[in-house]
mmCIF file of C-alpha atoms in Angstrom:
data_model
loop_
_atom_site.group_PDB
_atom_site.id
_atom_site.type_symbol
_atom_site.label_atom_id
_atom_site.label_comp_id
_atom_site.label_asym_id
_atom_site.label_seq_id
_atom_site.Cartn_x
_atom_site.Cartn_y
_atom_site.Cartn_z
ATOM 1 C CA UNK A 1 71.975 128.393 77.165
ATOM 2 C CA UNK A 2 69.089 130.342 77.474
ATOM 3 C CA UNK A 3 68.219 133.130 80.142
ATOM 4 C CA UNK A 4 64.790 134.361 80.958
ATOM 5 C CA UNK A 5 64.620 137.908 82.327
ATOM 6 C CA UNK A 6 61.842 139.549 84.195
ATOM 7 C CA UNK A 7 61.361 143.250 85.752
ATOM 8 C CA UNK A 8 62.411 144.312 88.956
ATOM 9 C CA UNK A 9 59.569 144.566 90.980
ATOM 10 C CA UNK A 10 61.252 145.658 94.097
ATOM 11 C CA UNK A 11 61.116 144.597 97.370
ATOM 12 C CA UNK A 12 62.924 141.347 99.310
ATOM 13 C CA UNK A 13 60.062 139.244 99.596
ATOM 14 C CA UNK A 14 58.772 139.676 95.663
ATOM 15 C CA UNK A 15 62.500 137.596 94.692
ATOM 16 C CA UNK A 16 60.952 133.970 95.294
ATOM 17 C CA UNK A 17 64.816 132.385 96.218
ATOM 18 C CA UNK A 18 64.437 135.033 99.170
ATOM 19 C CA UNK A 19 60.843 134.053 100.054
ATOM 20 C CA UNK A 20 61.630 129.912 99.886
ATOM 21 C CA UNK A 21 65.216 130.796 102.079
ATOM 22 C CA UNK A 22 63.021 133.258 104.545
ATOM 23 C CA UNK A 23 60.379 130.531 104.985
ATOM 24 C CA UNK A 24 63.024 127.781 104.965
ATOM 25 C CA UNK A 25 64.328 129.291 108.165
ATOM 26 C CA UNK A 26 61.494 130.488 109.604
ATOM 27 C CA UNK A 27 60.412 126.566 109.895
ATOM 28 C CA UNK A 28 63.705 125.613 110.624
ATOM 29 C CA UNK A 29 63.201 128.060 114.500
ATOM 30 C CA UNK A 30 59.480 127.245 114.631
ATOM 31 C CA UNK A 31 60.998 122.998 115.343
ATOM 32 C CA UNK A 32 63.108 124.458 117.163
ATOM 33 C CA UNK A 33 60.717 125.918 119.772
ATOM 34 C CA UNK A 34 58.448 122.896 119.036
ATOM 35 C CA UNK A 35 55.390 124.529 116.775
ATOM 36 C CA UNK A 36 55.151 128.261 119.217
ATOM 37 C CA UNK A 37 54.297 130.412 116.106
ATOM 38 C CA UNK A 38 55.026 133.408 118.323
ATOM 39 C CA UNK A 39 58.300 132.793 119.750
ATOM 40 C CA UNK A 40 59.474 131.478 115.886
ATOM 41 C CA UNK A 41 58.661 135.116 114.642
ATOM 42 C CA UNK A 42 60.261 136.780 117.443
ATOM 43 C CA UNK A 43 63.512 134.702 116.611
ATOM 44 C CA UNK A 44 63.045 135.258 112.863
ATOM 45 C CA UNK A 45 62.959 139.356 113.801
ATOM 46 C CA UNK A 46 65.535 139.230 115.985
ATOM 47 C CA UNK A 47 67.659 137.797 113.113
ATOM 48 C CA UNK A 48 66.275 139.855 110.545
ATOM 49 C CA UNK A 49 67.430 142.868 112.529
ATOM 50 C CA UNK A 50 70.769 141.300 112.458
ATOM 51 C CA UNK A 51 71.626 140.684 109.711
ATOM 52 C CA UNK A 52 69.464 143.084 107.832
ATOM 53 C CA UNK A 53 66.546 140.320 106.250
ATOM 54 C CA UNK A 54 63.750 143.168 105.983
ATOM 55 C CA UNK A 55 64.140 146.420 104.099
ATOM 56 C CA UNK A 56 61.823 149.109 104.234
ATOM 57 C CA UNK A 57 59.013 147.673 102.155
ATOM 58 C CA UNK A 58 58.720 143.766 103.735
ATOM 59 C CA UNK A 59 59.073 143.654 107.694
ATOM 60 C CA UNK A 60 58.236 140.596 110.275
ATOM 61 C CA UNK A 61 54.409 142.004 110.739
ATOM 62 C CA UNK A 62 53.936 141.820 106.860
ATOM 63 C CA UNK A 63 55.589 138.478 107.199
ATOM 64 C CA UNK A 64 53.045 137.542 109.413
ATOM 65 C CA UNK A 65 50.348 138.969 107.936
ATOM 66 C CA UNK A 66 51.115 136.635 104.454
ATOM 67 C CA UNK A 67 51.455 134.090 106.559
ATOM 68 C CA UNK A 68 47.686 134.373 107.781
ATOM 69 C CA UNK A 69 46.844 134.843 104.403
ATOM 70 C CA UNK A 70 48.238 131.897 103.245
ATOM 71 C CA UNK A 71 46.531 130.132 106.192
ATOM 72 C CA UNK A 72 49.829 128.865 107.542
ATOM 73 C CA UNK A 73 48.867 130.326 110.683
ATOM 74 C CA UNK A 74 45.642 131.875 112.605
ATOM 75 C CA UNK A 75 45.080 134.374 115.522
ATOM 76 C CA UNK A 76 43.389 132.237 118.580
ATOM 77 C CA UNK A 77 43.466 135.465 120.374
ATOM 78 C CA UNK A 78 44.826 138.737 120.385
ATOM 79 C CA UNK A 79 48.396 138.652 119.525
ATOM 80 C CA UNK A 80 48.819 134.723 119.727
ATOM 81 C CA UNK A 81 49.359 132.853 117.248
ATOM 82 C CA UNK A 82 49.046 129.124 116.401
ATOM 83 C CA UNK A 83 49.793 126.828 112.719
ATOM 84 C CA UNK A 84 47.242 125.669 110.819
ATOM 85 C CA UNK A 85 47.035 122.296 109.360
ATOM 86 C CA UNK A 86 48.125 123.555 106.102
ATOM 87 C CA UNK A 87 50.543 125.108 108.066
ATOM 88 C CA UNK A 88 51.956 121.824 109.361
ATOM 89 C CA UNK A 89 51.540 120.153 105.854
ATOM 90 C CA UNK A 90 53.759 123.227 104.546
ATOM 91 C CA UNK A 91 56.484 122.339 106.946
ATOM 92 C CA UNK A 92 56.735 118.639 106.304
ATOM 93 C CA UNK A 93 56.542 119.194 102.407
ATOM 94 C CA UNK A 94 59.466 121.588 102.843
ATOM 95 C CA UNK A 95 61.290 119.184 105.069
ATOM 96 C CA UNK A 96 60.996 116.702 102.344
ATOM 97 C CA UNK A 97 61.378 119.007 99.596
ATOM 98 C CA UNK A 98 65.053 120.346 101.604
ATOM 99 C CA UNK A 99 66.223 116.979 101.884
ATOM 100 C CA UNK A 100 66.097 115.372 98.673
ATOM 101 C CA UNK A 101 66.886 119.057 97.638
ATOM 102 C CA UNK A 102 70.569 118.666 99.249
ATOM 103 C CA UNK A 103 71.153 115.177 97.864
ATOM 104 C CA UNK A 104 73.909 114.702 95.788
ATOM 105 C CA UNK A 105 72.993 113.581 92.100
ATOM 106 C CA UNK A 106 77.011 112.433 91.938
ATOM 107 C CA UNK A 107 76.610 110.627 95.371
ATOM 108 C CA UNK A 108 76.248 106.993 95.770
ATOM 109 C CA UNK A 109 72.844 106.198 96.525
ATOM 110 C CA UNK A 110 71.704 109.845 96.612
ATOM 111 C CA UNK A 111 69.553 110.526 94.366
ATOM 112 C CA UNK A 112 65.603 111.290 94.163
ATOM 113 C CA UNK A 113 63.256 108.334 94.665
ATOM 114 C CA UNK A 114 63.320 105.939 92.115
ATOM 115 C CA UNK A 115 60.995 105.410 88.830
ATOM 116 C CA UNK A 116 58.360 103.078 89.162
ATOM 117 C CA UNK A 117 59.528 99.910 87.940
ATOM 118 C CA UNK A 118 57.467 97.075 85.951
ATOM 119 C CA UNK A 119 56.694 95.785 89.304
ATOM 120 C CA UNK A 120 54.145 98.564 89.718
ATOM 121 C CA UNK A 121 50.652 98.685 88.238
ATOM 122 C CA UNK A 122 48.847 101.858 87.494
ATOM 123 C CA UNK A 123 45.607 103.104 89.265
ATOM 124 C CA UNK A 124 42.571 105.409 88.208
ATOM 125 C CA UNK A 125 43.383 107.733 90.927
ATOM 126 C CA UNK A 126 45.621 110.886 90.501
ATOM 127 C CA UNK A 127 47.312 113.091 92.938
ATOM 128 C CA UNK A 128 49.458 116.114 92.630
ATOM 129 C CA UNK A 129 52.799 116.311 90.938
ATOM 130 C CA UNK A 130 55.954 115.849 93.025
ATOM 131 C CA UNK A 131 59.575 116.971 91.759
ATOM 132 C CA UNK A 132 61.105 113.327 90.740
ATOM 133 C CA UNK A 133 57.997 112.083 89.732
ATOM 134 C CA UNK A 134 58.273 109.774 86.348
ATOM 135 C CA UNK A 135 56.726 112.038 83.628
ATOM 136 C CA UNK A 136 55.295 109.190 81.717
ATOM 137 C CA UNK A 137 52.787 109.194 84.926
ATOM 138 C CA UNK A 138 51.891 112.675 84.211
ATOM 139 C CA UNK A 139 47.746 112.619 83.327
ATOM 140 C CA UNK A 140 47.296 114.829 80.333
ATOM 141 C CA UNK A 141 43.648 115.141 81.026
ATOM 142 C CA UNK A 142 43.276 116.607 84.975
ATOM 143 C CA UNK A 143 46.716 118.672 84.081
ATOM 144 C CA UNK A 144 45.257 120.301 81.542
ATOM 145 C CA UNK A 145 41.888 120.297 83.525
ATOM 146 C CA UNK A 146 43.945 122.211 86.289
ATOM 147 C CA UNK A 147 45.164 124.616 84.062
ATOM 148 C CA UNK A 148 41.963 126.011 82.574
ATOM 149 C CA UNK A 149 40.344 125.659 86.216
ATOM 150 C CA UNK A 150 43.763 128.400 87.294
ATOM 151 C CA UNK A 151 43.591 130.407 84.167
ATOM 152 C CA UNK A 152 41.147 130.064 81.555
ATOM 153 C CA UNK A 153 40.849 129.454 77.885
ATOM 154 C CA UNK A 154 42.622 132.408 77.004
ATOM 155 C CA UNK A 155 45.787 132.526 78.502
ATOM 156 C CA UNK A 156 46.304 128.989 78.525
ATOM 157 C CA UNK A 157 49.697 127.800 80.136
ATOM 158 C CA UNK A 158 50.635 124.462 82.356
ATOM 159 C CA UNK A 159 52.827 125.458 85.804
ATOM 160 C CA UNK A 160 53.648 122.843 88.041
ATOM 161 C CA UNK A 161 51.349 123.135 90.704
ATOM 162 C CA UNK A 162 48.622 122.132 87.598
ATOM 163 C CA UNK A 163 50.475 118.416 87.102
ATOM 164 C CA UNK A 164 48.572 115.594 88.062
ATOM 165 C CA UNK A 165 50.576 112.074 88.404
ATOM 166 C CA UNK A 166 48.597 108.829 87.926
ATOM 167 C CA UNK A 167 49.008 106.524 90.846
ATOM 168 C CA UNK A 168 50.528 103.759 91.165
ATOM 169 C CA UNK A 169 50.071 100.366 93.283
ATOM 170 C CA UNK A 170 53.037 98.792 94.776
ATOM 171 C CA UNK A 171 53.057 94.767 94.758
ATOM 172 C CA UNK A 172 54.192 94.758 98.526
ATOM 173 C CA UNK A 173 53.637 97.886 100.961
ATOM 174 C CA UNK A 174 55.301 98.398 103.988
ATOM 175 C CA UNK A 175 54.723 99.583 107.616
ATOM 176 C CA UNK A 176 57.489 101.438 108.943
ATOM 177 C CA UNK A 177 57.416 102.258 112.827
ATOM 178 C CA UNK A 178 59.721 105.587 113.665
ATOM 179 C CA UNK A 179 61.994 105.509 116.918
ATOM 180 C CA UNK A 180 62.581 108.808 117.957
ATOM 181 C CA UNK A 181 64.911 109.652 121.078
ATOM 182 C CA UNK A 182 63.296 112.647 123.203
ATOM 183 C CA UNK A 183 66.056 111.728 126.141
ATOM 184 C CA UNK A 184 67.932 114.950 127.833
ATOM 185 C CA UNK A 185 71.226 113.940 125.647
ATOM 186 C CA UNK A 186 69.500 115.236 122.324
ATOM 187 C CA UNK A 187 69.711 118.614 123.493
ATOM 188 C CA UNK A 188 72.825 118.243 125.919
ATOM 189 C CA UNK A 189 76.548 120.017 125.223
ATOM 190 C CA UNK A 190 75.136 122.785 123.382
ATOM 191 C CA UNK A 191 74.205 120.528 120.341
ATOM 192 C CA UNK A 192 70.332 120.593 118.897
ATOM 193 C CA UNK A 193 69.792 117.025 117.344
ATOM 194 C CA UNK A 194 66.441 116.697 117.899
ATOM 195 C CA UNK A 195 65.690 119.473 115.820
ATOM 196 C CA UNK A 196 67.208 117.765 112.430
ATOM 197 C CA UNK A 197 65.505 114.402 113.380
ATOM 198 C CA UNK A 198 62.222 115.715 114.012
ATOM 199 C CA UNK A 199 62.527 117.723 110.531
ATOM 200 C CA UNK A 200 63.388 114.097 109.253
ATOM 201 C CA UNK A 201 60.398 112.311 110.628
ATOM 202 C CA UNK A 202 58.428 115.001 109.203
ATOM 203 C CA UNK A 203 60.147 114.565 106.242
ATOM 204 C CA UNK A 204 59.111 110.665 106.307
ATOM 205 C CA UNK A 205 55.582 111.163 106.882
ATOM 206 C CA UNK A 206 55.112 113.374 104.085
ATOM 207 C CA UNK A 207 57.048 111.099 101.699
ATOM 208 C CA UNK A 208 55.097 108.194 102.841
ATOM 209 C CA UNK A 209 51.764 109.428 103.057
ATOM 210 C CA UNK A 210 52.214 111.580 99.009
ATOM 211 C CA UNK A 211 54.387 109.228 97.335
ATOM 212 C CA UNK A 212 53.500 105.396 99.486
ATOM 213 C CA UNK A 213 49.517 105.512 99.981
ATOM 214 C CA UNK A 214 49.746 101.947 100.547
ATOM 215 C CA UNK A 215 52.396 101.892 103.152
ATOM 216 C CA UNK A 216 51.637 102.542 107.062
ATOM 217 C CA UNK A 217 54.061 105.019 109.658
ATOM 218 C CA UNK A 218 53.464 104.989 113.324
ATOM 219 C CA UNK A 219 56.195 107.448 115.019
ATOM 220 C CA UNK A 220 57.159 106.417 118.923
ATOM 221 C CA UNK A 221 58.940 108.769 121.393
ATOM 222 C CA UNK A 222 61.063 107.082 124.037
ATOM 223 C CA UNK A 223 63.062 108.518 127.260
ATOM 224 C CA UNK A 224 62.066 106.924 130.297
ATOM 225 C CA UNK A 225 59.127 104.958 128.571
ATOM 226 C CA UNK A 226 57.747 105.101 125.057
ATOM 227 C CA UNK A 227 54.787 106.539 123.799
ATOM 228 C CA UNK A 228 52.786 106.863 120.503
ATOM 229 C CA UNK A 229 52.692 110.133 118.966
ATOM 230 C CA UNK A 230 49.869 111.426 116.345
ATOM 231 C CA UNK A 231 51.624 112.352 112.898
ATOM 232 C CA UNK A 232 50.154 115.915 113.138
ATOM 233 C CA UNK A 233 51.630 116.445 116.362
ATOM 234 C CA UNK A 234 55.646 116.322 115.059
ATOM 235 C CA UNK A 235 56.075 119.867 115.232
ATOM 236 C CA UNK A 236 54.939 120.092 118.619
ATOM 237 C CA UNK A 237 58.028 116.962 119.989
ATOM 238 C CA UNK A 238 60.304 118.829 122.295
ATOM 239 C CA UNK A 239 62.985 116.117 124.851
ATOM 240 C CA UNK A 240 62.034 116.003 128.368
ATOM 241 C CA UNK A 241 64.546 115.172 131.185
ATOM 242 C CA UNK A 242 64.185 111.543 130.464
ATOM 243 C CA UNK A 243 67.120 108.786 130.184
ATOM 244 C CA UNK A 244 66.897 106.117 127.213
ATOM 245 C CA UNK A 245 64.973 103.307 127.410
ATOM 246 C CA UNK A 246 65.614 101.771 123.789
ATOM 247 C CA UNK A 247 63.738 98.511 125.017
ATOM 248 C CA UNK A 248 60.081 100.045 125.227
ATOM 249 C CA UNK A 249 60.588 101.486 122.103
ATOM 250 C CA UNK A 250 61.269 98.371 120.457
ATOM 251 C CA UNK A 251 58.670 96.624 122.361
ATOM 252 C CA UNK A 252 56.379 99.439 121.601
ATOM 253 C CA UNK A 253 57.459 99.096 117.614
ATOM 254 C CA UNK A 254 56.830 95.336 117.549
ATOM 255 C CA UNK A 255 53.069 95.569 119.395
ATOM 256 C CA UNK A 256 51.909 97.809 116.649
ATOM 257 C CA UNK A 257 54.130 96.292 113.601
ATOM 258 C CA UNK A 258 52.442 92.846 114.562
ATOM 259 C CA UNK A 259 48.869 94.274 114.251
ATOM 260 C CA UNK A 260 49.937 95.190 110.125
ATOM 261 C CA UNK A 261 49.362 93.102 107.649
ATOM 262 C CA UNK A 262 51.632 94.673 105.552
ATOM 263 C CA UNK A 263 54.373 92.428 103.291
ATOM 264 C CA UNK A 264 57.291 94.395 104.584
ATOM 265 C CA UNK A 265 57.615 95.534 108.509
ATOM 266 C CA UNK A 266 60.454 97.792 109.801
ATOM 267 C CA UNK A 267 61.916 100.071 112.423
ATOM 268 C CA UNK A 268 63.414 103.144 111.626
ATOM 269 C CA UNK A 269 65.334 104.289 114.769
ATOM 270 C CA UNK A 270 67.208 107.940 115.152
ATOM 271 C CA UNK A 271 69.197 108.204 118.686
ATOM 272 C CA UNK A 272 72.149 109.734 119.764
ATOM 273 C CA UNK A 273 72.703 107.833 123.148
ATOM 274 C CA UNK A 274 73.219 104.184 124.646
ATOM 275 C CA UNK A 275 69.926 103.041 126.518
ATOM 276 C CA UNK A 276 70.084 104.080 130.079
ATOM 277 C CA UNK A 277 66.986 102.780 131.772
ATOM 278 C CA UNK A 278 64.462 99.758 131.102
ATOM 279 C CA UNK A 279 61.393 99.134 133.170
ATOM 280 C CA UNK A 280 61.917 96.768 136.240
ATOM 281 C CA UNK A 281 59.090 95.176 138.267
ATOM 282 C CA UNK A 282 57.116 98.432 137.749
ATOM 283 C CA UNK A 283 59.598 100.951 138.997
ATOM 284 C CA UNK A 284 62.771 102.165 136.368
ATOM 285 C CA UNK A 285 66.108 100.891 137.007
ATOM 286 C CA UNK A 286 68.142 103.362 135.232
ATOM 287 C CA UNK A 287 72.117 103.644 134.974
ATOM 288 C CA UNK A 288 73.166 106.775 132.722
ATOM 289 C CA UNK A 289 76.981 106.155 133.671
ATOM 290 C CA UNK A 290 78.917 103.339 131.060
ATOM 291 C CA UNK A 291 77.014 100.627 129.606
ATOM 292 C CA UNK A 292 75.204 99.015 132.145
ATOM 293 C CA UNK A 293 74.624 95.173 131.455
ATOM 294 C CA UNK A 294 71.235 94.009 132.844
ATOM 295 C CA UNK A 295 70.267 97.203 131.034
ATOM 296 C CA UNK A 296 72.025 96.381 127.700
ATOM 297 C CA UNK A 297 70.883 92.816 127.335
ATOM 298 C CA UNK A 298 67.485 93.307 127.678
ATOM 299 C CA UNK A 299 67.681 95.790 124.895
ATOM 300 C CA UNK A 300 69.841 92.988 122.804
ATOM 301 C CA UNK A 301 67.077 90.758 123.820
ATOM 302 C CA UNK A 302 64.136 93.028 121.929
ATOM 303 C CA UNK A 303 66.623 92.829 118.954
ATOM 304 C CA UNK A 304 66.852 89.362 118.527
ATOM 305 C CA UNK A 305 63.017 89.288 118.959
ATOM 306 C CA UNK A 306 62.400 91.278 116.250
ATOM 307 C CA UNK A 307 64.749 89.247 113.780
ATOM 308 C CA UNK A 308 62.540 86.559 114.645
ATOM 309 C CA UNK A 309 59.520 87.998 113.806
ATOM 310 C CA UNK A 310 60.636 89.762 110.887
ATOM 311 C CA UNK A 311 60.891 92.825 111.796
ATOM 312 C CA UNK A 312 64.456 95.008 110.233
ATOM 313 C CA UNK A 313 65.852 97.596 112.047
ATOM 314 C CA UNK A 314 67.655 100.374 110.627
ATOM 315 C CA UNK A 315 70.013 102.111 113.353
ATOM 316 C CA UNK A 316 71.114 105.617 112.556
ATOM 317 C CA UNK A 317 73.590 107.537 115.227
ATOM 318 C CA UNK A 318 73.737 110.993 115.449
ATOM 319 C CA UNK A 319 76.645 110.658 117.986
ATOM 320 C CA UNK A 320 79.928 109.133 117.583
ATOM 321 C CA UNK A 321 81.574 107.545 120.702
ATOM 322 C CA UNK A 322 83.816 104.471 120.699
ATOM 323 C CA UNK A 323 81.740 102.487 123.497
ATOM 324 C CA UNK A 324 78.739 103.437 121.970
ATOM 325 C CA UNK A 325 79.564 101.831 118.583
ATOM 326 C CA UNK A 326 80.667 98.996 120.221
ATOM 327 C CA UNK A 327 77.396 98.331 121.197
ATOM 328 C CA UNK A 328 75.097 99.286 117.921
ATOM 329 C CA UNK A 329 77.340 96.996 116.185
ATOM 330 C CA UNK A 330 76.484 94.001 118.545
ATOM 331 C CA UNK A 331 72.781 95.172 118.051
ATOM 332 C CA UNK A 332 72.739 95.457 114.387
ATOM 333 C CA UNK A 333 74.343 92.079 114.086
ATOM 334 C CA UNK A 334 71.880 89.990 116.132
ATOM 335 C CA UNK A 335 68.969 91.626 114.673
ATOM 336 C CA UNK A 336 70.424 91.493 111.314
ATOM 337 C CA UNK A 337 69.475 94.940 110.606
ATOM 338 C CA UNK A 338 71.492 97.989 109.284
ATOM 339 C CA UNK A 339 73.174 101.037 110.894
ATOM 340 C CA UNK A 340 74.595 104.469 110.133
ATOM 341 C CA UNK A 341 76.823 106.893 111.547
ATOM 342 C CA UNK A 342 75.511 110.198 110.655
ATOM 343 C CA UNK A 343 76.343 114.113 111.267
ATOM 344 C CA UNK A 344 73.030 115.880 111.370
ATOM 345 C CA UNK A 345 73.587 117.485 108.041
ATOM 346 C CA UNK A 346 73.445 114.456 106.507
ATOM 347 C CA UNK A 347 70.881 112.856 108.610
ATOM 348 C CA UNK A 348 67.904 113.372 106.440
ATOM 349 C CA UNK A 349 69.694 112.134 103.350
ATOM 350 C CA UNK A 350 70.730 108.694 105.086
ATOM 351 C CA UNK A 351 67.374 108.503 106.163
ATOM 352 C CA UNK A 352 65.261 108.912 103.312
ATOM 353 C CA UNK A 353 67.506 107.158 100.588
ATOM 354 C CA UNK A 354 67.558 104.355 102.876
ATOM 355 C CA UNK A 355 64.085 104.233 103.169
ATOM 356 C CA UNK A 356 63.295 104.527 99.360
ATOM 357 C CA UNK A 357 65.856 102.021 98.434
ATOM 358 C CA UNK A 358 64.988 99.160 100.999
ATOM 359 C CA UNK A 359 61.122 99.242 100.693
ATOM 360 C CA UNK A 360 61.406 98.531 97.120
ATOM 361 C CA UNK A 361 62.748 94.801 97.904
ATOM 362 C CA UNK A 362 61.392 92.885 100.731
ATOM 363 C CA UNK A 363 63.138 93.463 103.965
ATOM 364 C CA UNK A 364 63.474 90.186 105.907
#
């Protein structure tokens, strides 16, 4: 085994496992205060203070000062602070890159997305290397290209931010519509879920949109109605004091789903609570005590609906409660979709392994 040994250059923030961790978390509070640059440092300095994160030659105003360097973040006016869009493009590739990062190699089904099979043809166009990517993809010419572009002829070395990866054309592509649960429950008994699925749906849209060209994601909100949400705008998704109305979101799912002409169409939906409320001759009828019936067949009724058009839904509970299984069961079965029962540690990986491993077949 061989060990590679550099000097000490002193300081926290020149060891690079302390600069990934410190950014790590600092993401990890700015989705928790839903994308306030400001109050995410604060946190991140209270905590330093703490537990002791800055010595005497890194504090939280150097912090933020490589952060504006780095153009994660800009000044809109004095002493306010706001991301950039590589700023939001940093947090979803680190979403993406934490998940599949904490998947177990030993696991079944956890594992890093899978090679490119024979079903796949190769195109002209290249795009940047990501870890799991099939070296035989690799594109000698632009990595090289890169290379000499970063450091010239004479001190000619490849990193991995120089690898270009040929792409590659999936016989079927799919559009995948995102159900995410903004209802009061998500942040209720002290317990931050929507935090962990928001860092999920992030993670999705990066996967998708760097490793799936081809494929389509639309993410919905629902609480008391449902809503479309831009992809740039994930950070930003805080819950409201809304109940659940799983219907519109399904209804919502199967408007825009219908509109693709994609091979494969699918819901992906994260909640943590029983629908509560559906939409009644223009006013909401909503019952957040039991399982109220007029409520919960009208919800079965948008599953059964979207078996016939097609359409799978994937289920996955952050919330474990007897009744409530009782009733994601009945769902799954008539729309002859899947579900999981997940902590939120192990949200992401369910997620995303699920995702990669389904799209590759068709789905209905």
């Amino acid at each position: 085994m061989r060990f590679r040994y550099e000097k000490w250059k002193g300081g926290w923030f020149d060891n690079p496992d302390f600069r990934k961790a410190l950014l790590q978390l600092y993401h990890q509070i700015l989705l928790s205060v839903n994308g306030d640059v400001d109050e995410a440092l604060e946190a991140l300095d209270r905590i330093g203070k703490h537990y002791g994160l800055f010595d005497g030659k890194f504090s939280i105003e150097d912090f933020k000062k490589w952060l504006t360097e780095n153009e994660s973040i800009r000044e809109v006016k004095p002493g306010r602070h706001e991301l950039t869009k590589k700023g939001e493009r940093t947090i979803r590739r680190d979403s993406l890159n934490e998940i599949f990062g904490s998947l177990r190699k030993d696991a079944a089904g956890d594992h890093r997305v899978p090679q490119s099979g024979g079903g796949n043809e190769r195109l002209s166009e290249t795009r940047p290397y990501l870890f799991g990517d099939a070296v035989t993809e690799i594109d000698s010419f632009s990595t090289l290209g890169n290379a000499i572009r970063r450091g010239g002829l004479d001190d000619l070395s490849v990193h991995e931010e120089d690898l270009e990866i040929y792409e590659t054309e999936h016989l079927s592509a799919c559009a995948t519509v995102l159900l995410l649960d903004v209802s009061h429950s998500m942040i209720l008994y002290g317990e931050d879920r929507i935090t962990p699925a928001k860092r999920v749906a992030l993670a999705l849209t990066e996967l998708i949109t760097t490793r799936y060209p081809k494929d389509e994601l639309n993410v919905i909100l629902f609480g008391d109605d449902a809503s479309l949400v831009p992809l740039e705008k994930l950070p930003y998704v805080g819950v409201g004091p809304f109940h659940t109305n799983t219907k519109a979101g399904l209804r919502m799912a199967q408007q825009i789903l219908l509109r693709r002409r994609h091979a494969n169409k699918q819901i992906v939906m994260i909640t943590d609570g029983k629908p509560s409320c559906i939409w009644e001759n223009g006013r909401l009828y909503k019952n957040p005590f039991g399982l109220d019936p007029k409520i919960v067949n009208k919800t079965l009724d948008e599953a059964v609906s979207c078996r016939r058009k097609g359409i799978t839904i994937t289920t996955f509970m952050v919330a474990d409660d007897p009744a409530l299984r009782g009733f994601v069961d009945k769902f799954t079965r008539l729309a002859k979709g899947r579900a999981y029962y997940s902590d939120l540690e192990t949200l992401g990986a369910y997620v995303l392994v699920d995702f990669v491993k389904n799209r590759r077949k068709r789905l209905h």
